[in-house]
Short mmCIF file of C-alpha atoms and ligand atoms in Angstrom, two decimals:
data_model
loop_
_atom_site.label_atom_id
_atom_site.label_comp_id
_atom_site.label_asym_id
_atom_site.label_seq_id
_atom_site.Cartn_x
_atom_site.Cartn_y
_atom_site.Cartn_z
CA ALA A 1 188.11 54.57 -23.73
CA ALA A 2 184.69 53.84 -22.30
CA LYS A 3 183.19 53.97 -25.74
CA ARG A 4 185.74 51.59 -27.14
CA GLN A 5 185.23 49.17 -24.28
CA GLY A 6 181.47 49.37 -24.79
CA ARG A 7 181.86 48.51 -28.41
CA ASN A 8 184.10 45.58 -27.51
CA ASP A 9 181.50 44.34 -25.03
CA HIS A 10 178.87 44.58 -27.68
CA ARG A 11 181.00 42.64 -30.10
CA PHE A 12 181.75 40.04 -27.45
CA TYR A 13 178.09 39.43 -26.66
CA THR A 14 177.17 39.28 -30.32
CA ALA A 15 179.82 36.66 -30.94
CA ALA A 16 178.73 34.67 -27.89
CA MET A 17 175.10 34.86 -28.95
CA GLU A 18 175.94 33.80 -32.47
CA ALA A 19 177.93 30.88 -31.16
CA SER A 20 175.06 29.71 -28.98
CA ALA A 21 172.50 30.12 -31.78
CA GLN A 22 174.81 28.14 -34.06
CA LYS A 23 175.17 25.44 -31.42
CA GLU A 24 171.40 25.19 -31.08
CA PHE A 25 171.01 25.02 -34.84
CA ASP A 26 173.59 22.22 -35.06
CA LEU A 27 171.94 20.36 -32.20
CA GLU A 28 168.53 20.60 -33.85
CA ASN A 29 169.92 19.28 -37.12
CA ALA A 30 171.62 16.39 -35.40
CA LEU A 31 168.47 15.65 -33.41
CA ARG A 32 166.45 15.53 -36.64
CA PHE A 33 168.05 12.16 -37.45
CA ALA A 34 168.15 10.75 -33.94
CA VAL A 35 164.96 8.65 -34.18
CA MET A 36 165.70 7.42 -37.70
CA ARG A 37 169.25 6.43 -36.80
CA SER A 38 168.18 4.74 -33.54
CA GLU A 39 170.26 7.08 -31.42
CA LEU A 40 167.62 7.41 -28.71
CA PHE A 41 167.28 4.98 -25.85
CA LEU A 42 165.43 4.83 -22.56
CA ALA A 43 166.88 4.64 -19.08
CA PHE A 44 164.58 3.28 -16.39
CA GLN A 45 164.52 4.55 -12.82
CA PRO A 46 162.84 2.50 -10.08
CA ARG A 47 159.87 3.69 -8.07
CA VAL A 48 159.74 1.95 -4.75
CA ASP A 49 156.60 1.26 -2.74
CA MET A 50 157.19 2.19 0.89
CA SER A 51 154.93 -0.43 2.44
CA SER A 52 156.22 -3.44 0.52
CA ARG A 53 159.74 -2.03 -0.08
CA LYS A 54 159.46 -3.33 -3.62
CA ILE A 55 160.01 -1.79 -7.02
CA ILE A 56 156.49 -1.46 -8.36
CA SER A 57 157.07 0.98 -11.17
CA THR A 58 159.76 2.65 -13.24
CA GLU A 59 160.06 5.98 -15.01
CA ALA A 60 161.29 5.88 -18.60
CA LEU A 61 163.84 8.67 -19.16
CA MET A 62 165.03 9.57 -22.63
CA ARG A 63 168.72 9.51 -23.52
CA TRP A 64 170.43 10.43 -26.78
CA ARG A 65 173.62 8.68 -27.80
CA ARG A 66 175.26 10.90 -30.42
CA PRO A 67 177.32 9.36 -33.24
CA ASP A 68 180.54 10.28 -31.41
CA GLY A 69 179.37 8.20 -28.43
CA GLU A 70 178.50 11.10 -26.14
CA VAL A 71 175.26 10.52 -24.21
CA CYS A 72 173.12 13.65 -23.88
CA LEU A 73 170.60 14.15 -21.08
CA PRO A 74 167.07 15.52 -21.65
CA ASP A 75 167.80 18.98 -20.25
CA GLU A 76 170.22 19.49 -23.14
CA PHE A 77 167.89 18.41 -25.93
CA ILE A 78 164.21 18.28 -24.84
CA PRO A 79 163.76 22.09 -24.95
CA ILE A 80 165.11 22.17 -28.52
CA ALA A 81 163.01 19.16 -29.46
CA GLU A 82 159.92 20.91 -28.09
CA ALA A 83 160.63 24.21 -29.80
CA SER A 84 161.28 22.56 -33.17
CA GLY A 85 158.41 20.09 -33.07
CA LEU A 86 160.85 17.16 -33.19
CA ILE A 87 159.44 16.10 -29.82
CA LEU A 88 156.41 14.66 -31.63
CA ALA A 89 158.41 11.92 -33.32
CA MET A 90 160.72 11.49 -30.34
CA GLY A 91 157.86 11.33 -27.84
CA SER A 92 155.97 8.82 -29.97
CA TRP A 93 159.08 6.69 -30.13
CA ALA A 94 159.53 6.90 -26.34
CA LEU A 95 155.93 5.97 -25.59
CA LYS A 96 155.93 2.93 -27.85
CA GLU A 97 159.40 1.83 -26.74
CA ALA A 98 158.41 2.10 -23.07
CA CYS A 99 155.30 -0.04 -23.74
CA ARG A 100 157.38 -2.59 -25.62
CA ALA A 101 160.01 -2.80 -22.86
CA CYS A 102 157.44 -3.06 -20.07
CA LYS A 103 155.55 -5.79 -21.91
CA ALA A 104 158.82 -7.69 -22.40
CA TRP A 105 159.85 -7.55 -18.74
CA GLN A 106 156.52 -9.02 -17.62
CA ASN A 107 158.10 -12.44 -18.27
CA GLY A 108 160.91 -12.04 -15.75
CA PRO A 109 161.78 -10.79 -12.27
CA LEU A 110 160.12 -7.46 -13.11
CA GLN A 111 156.69 -9.00 -13.56
CA GLY A 112 153.97 -6.60 -12.44
CA VAL A 113 156.28 -3.58 -12.60
CA SER A 114 154.66 -0.73 -14.54
CA VAL A 115 156.20 2.06 -16.59
CA SER A 116 155.64 5.80 -16.61
CA VAL A 117 156.39 8.05 -19.57
CA ASN A 118 156.86 11.83 -19.63
CA ILE A 119 154.52 13.56 -22.05
CA SER A 120 155.21 17.02 -23.49
CA GLN A 121 152.45 19.56 -23.84
CA VAL A 122 153.01 19.62 -27.63
CA GLN A 123 152.34 15.89 -27.78
CA PHE A 124 149.41 15.91 -25.42
CA VAL A 125 147.40 18.56 -27.27
CA ARG A 126 147.69 16.81 -30.65
CA ASP A 127 144.37 15.50 -31.95
CA ASN A 128 145.60 11.96 -32.43
CA PHE A 129 147.19 11.56 -28.98
CA LEU A 130 144.54 9.24 -27.55
CA GLY A 131 144.62 7.19 -30.75
CA PHE A 132 148.38 6.87 -30.55
CA VAL A 133 148.23 5.63 -26.96
CA MET A 134 145.65 3.02 -27.99
CA GLU A 135 147.79 1.98 -30.95
CA SER A 136 150.89 1.65 -28.74
CA LEU A 137 149.03 -0.57 -26.28
CA ARG A 138 147.51 -2.68 -29.01
CA GLU A 139 150.73 -3.15 -30.98
CA THR A 140 152.83 -4.03 -27.96
CA GLY A 141 150.16 -5.97 -26.06
CA LEU A 142 150.83 -4.05 -22.84
CA PRO A 143 147.86 -4.07 -20.44
CA PRO A 144 146.72 -0.42 -19.99
CA HIS A 145 147.04 -0.46 -16.19
CA LEU A 146 150.81 -0.97 -16.58
CA LEU A 147 151.19 2.36 -18.39
CA GLU A 148 151.27 5.72 -16.64
CA LEU A 149 151.51 9.07 -18.40
CA GLU A 150 153.27 11.92 -16.59
CA LEU A 151 151.63 15.26 -17.31
CA THR A 152 152.50 18.66 -15.88
CA GLU A 153 150.34 21.12 -14.00
CA SER A 154 150.40 23.60 -16.86
CA MET A 155 148.62 21.13 -19.16
CA LEU A 156 145.69 21.07 -16.76
CA MET A 157 145.53 24.80 -16.10
CA GLU A 158 142.50 25.84 -18.10
CA PRO A 159 141.83 22.77 -20.17
CA SER A 160 139.59 23.03 -23.21
CA GLU A 161 136.62 20.72 -23.60
CA ALA A 162 138.72 18.58 -25.96
CA ILE A 163 141.50 18.19 -23.41
CA GLN A 164 139.04 17.31 -20.67
CA GLN A 165 137.59 14.62 -22.89
CA ARG A 166 141.08 13.35 -23.66
CA ILE A 167 141.85 12.94 -19.97
CA ALA A 168 138.57 11.13 -19.44
CA GLY A 169 139.29 8.96 -22.47
CA LEU A 170 142.74 7.97 -21.24
CA SER A 171 141.33 7.16 -17.85
CA ALA A 172 138.56 5.08 -19.43
CA LEU A 173 141.22 3.11 -21.30
CA GLY A 174 142.64 2.13 -17.92
CA VAL A 175 145.87 4.09 -18.36
CA LYS A 176 147.16 5.83 -15.20
CA LEU A 177 147.79 9.57 -15.11
CA SER A 178 150.17 11.47 -12.86
CA ILE A 179 151.21 15.06 -12.39
CA ASP A 180 154.97 15.47 -12.55
CA ASP A 181 156.98 18.12 -10.68
CA PHE A 182 153.93 18.76 -8.52
CA GLY A 183 154.08 21.98 -6.51
CA THR A 184 156.14 23.95 -9.02
CA GLY A 185 153.30 24.93 -11.34
CA PHE A 186 150.54 27.45 -10.96
CA SER A 187 148.47 25.76 -8.34
CA SER A 188 144.83 25.59 -9.23
CA LEU A 189 143.76 22.77 -7.01
CA ALA A 190 140.27 22.51 -8.47
CA TYR A 191 141.48 20.32 -11.33
CA LEU A 192 142.75 17.69 -8.92
CA ARG A 193 139.26 16.84 -7.87
CA ARG A 194 137.77 17.25 -11.31
CA PHE A 195 140.18 15.11 -13.34
CA ALA A 196 141.03 11.45 -13.21
CA ILE A 197 144.55 11.98 -11.92
CA ASP A 198 145.90 8.94 -10.07
CA THR A 199 149.24 10.14 -8.76
CA LEU A 200 151.06 13.28 -7.63
CA LYS A 201 154.83 13.36 -7.98
CA ILE A 202 156.34 15.82 -5.52
CA ASP A 203 159.04 17.86 -7.22
CA ARG A 204 162.64 17.16 -6.30
CA SER A 205 163.25 20.80 -5.34
CA PHE A 206 161.12 20.34 -2.19
CA VAL A 207 162.71 17.03 -1.25
CA MET A 208 166.24 18.39 -1.68
CA HIS A 209 166.18 20.57 1.44
CA MET A 210 163.32 19.02 3.40
CA THR A 211 165.50 17.81 6.25
CA GLU A 212 166.98 21.28 6.95
CA ASP A 213 164.24 23.60 5.73
CA PRO A 214 161.01 23.45 7.75
CA GLU A 215 159.14 25.34 5.03
CA ASP A 216 159.99 22.75 2.38
CA ALA A 217 159.02 20.07 4.87
CA SER A 218 155.66 21.82 5.36
CA VAL A 219 155.01 21.92 1.62
CA ILE A 220 155.73 18.20 1.39
CA HIS A 221 153.54 17.51 4.38
CA ALA A 222 150.69 19.47 2.76
CA ILE A 223 151.02 17.73 -0.62
CA ILE A 224 151.02 14.29 0.98
CA ALA A 225 147.99 15.15 3.13
CA LEU A 226 146.19 16.53 0.07
CA ALA A 227 146.92 13.44 -2.01
CA ILE A 228 145.84 11.09 0.73
CA SER A 229 142.60 12.94 1.42
CA LEU A 230 141.76 12.98 -2.29
CA GLY A 231 142.49 9.26 -2.54
CA LYS A 232 145.50 9.67 -4.83
CA ARG A 233 148.93 8.11 -4.70
CA VAL A 234 151.87 10.31 -3.87
CA VAL A 235 155.47 9.82 -4.97
CA ALA A 236 158.52 11.77 -3.80
CA GLU A 237 161.11 12.46 -6.50
CA GLY A 238 164.83 12.99 -6.02
CA VAL A 239 165.23 11.10 -2.74
CA GLU A 240 168.98 11.04 -2.13
CA THR A 241 169.42 10.26 1.56
CA MET A 242 168.16 7.91 4.23
CA GLN A 243 167.07 10.95 6.30
CA GLN A 244 164.80 12.13 3.51
CA ALA A 245 163.44 8.62 3.03
CA SER A 246 162.56 8.10 6.68
CA GLN A 247 160.99 11.54 7.01
CA LEU A 248 158.88 10.85 3.90
CA ALA A 249 157.87 7.46 5.27
CA ALA A 250 156.80 9.06 8.54
CA LEU A 251 154.60 11.50 6.61
CA GLY A 252 152.85 8.62 4.84
CA CYS A 253 154.32 9.09 1.36
CA HIS A 254 153.40 6.04 -0.73
CA GLU A 255 156.36 5.77 -3.09
CA MET A 256 159.88 7.08 -3.51
CA GLN A 257 162.12 7.64 -6.49
CA GLY A 258 165.68 8.96 -6.39
CA HIS A 259 169.35 8.13 -6.34
CA TRP A 260 169.08 6.60 -2.87
CA LEU A 261 166.69 3.99 -4.26
CA GLY A 262 168.36 3.58 -7.62
CA ARG A 263 169.64 5.63 -10.53
CA PRO A 264 168.21 5.44 -14.02
CA GLY A 265 169.66 2.39 -15.77
CA SER A 266 169.08 -0.43 -18.21
CA VAL A 267 166.34 -3.04 -17.87
CA GLU A 268 169.07 -5.53 -16.88
CA GLN A 269 170.26 -3.25 -14.08
CA LEU A 270 166.68 -2.78 -12.95
CA ALA A 271 166.14 -6.54 -12.88
CA MET A 272 169.30 -7.01 -10.81
CA LEU A 273 168.08 -4.37 -8.39
CA ALA A 274 164.66 -5.99 -8.11
CA ALA A 275 166.23 -9.40 -7.55
CA GLY A 276 168.44 -7.94 -4.80
CA LYS A 277 171.63 -8.78 -6.68
CA THR A 278 173.10 -5.28 -6.48
CA LYS A 279 173.85 -3.08 -3.52
CA THR A 280 172.29 0.14 -4.85
CA ALA A 281 168.94 -0.90 -3.48
CA SER A 282 169.48 1.00 -0.27
CA PHE A 283 165.78 0.82 0.56
CA ARG A 284 166.28 -2.78 1.63
CA SER A 285 168.17 -1.69 4.69
CA MET A 286 165.78 1.11 5.53
CA ARG A 287 163.97 0.86 8.82
CA GLY A 288 160.76 2.34 10.13
P1 C2E B 1 161.42 14.36 -14.55
O1 C2E B 1 160.31 13.77 -15.30
O2 C2E B 1 161.07 15.13 -13.33
O3 C2E B 1 162.41 13.16 -14.22
C1 C2E B 1 163.21 13.07 -13.07
C2 C2E B 1 164.60 13.59 -13.31
O4 C2E B 1 165.30 13.65 -12.08
C3 C2E B 1 165.44 12.68 -14.20
O5 C2E B 1 166.36 13.49 -14.92
C4 C2E B 1 166.18 11.82 -13.17
O6 C2E B 1 167.39 11.24 -13.67
C5 C2E B 1 166.46 12.85 -12.12
N1 C2E B 1 166.66 12.27 -10.80
C6 C2E B 1 166.05 11.18 -10.29
N2 C2E B 1 166.43 10.96 -9.03
C7 C2E B 1 167.31 11.94 -8.71
C8 C2E B 1 168.06 12.24 -7.53
O7 C2E B 1 168.00 11.57 -6.50
N3 C2E B 1 168.85 13.36 -7.59
C9 C2E B 1 168.95 14.12 -8.71
N4 C2E B 1 169.77 15.17 -8.68
N5 C2E B 1 168.25 13.85 -9.84
C10 C2E B 1 167.44 12.78 -9.84
P2 C2E B 1 166.62 13.34 -16.48
O8 C2E B 1 166.59 11.91 -16.89
O9 C2E B 1 167.83 14.14 -16.80
O10 C2E B 1 165.33 14.03 -17.12
C11 C2E B 1 165.07 15.39 -16.92
C12 C2E B 1 163.69 15.76 -17.39
O11 C2E B 1 163.57 15.58 -18.81
C13 C2E B 1 162.58 14.89 -16.82
O12 C2E B 1 162.26 15.33 -15.51
C14 C2E B 1 161.47 15.10 -17.82
O13 C2E B 1 160.76 16.29 -17.55
C15 C2E B 1 162.23 15.26 -19.11
N6 C2E B 1 162.18 13.99 -19.87
C16 C2E B 1 162.89 12.85 -19.72
N7 C2E B 1 162.52 11.91 -20.61
C17 C2E B 1 161.54 12.45 -21.34
C18 C2E B 1 160.71 11.96 -22.42
O14 C2E B 1 160.78 10.80 -22.88
N8 C2E B 1 159.80 12.84 -22.94
C19 C2E B 1 159.64 14.11 -22.44
N9 C2E B 1 158.74 14.91 -23.00
N10 C2E B 1 160.38 14.59 -21.43
C20 C2E B 1 161.31 13.76 -20.88
MG1 MG B 2 158.81 12.62 -14.93
MG1 MG B 3 159.11 16.46 -15.87
MG1 MG B 4 159.70 15.41 -12.03
#
């Protein structure tokens, strides 16, 4: 009986694994046409400056509207895009589209608001990356200081000479650089001093429990102190409550991003938020 059950288990797992491999394969095939068929779009999430209480920046977040109308989030398709190399075309599209959108909103209520774009390792290490950034700025006419590139700690771990030059080159262009999900990577703090990184974005996982968990609060405290002493800006991600927001403000955090400030949305929604025409801008009522 045990043997038969074992064999059934085996068959079950095989079928489940086949189904998931098939699903991935289908997803990859569908994704292959996403750029060409204009199925990708960007959602923009506000970044709010704590001293002025204003939206000063936005993060561009990729969305995929499939032909059946279903909107997929990055966690469902970015890993497949990275593994298949499709991220190169998708990431290029996102970078240029973010520049175009940001340039366009300079003529309205979002004037002065910058944009940040997530960059995958695969994209960043490509030889022509710096050239593509320059091309995107030139073609769209976006001033470099209004573009920020979000890198991850792992990209800066043991950077080759070429990567170090790339970072210096981007910085020389006037483009801003930030480290996303800060605190979750392998922390080699030496690179923070060495490289032209402008901003640290504290990972949401620390913010999530900071009001109940003193250890998470300590990590946040330390990151903010580090950023301030190194002369960098610090942004907290995933701020969902007023308690988190006031605690972060008390610690001297420069900017906040999260559902409490505003969810990712269209440029129109962002403009409404900036103009104070919608209620989601909870930061307006924040004290302290
Ligand atoms: P990320 O760069 O850390 O972006 C922040 C993520 O947290 C976004 O998820 C955002 O919607 C979500 N978020 C913001 N505030 C809150 C909050 O208060 N609570 C909660 N629970 N979540 C919040 P999203 O849009 O699903 O993106 C997930 C990840 O996918 C991003 O994490 C980023 O690493 C990646 N990604 C998104 N767009 C792109 C892109 O254009 N290129 C690349 N390479 N990666 C991207
Ligand atoms: Mg990001
Ligand atoms: Mg990220
Ligand atoms: Mg992040």
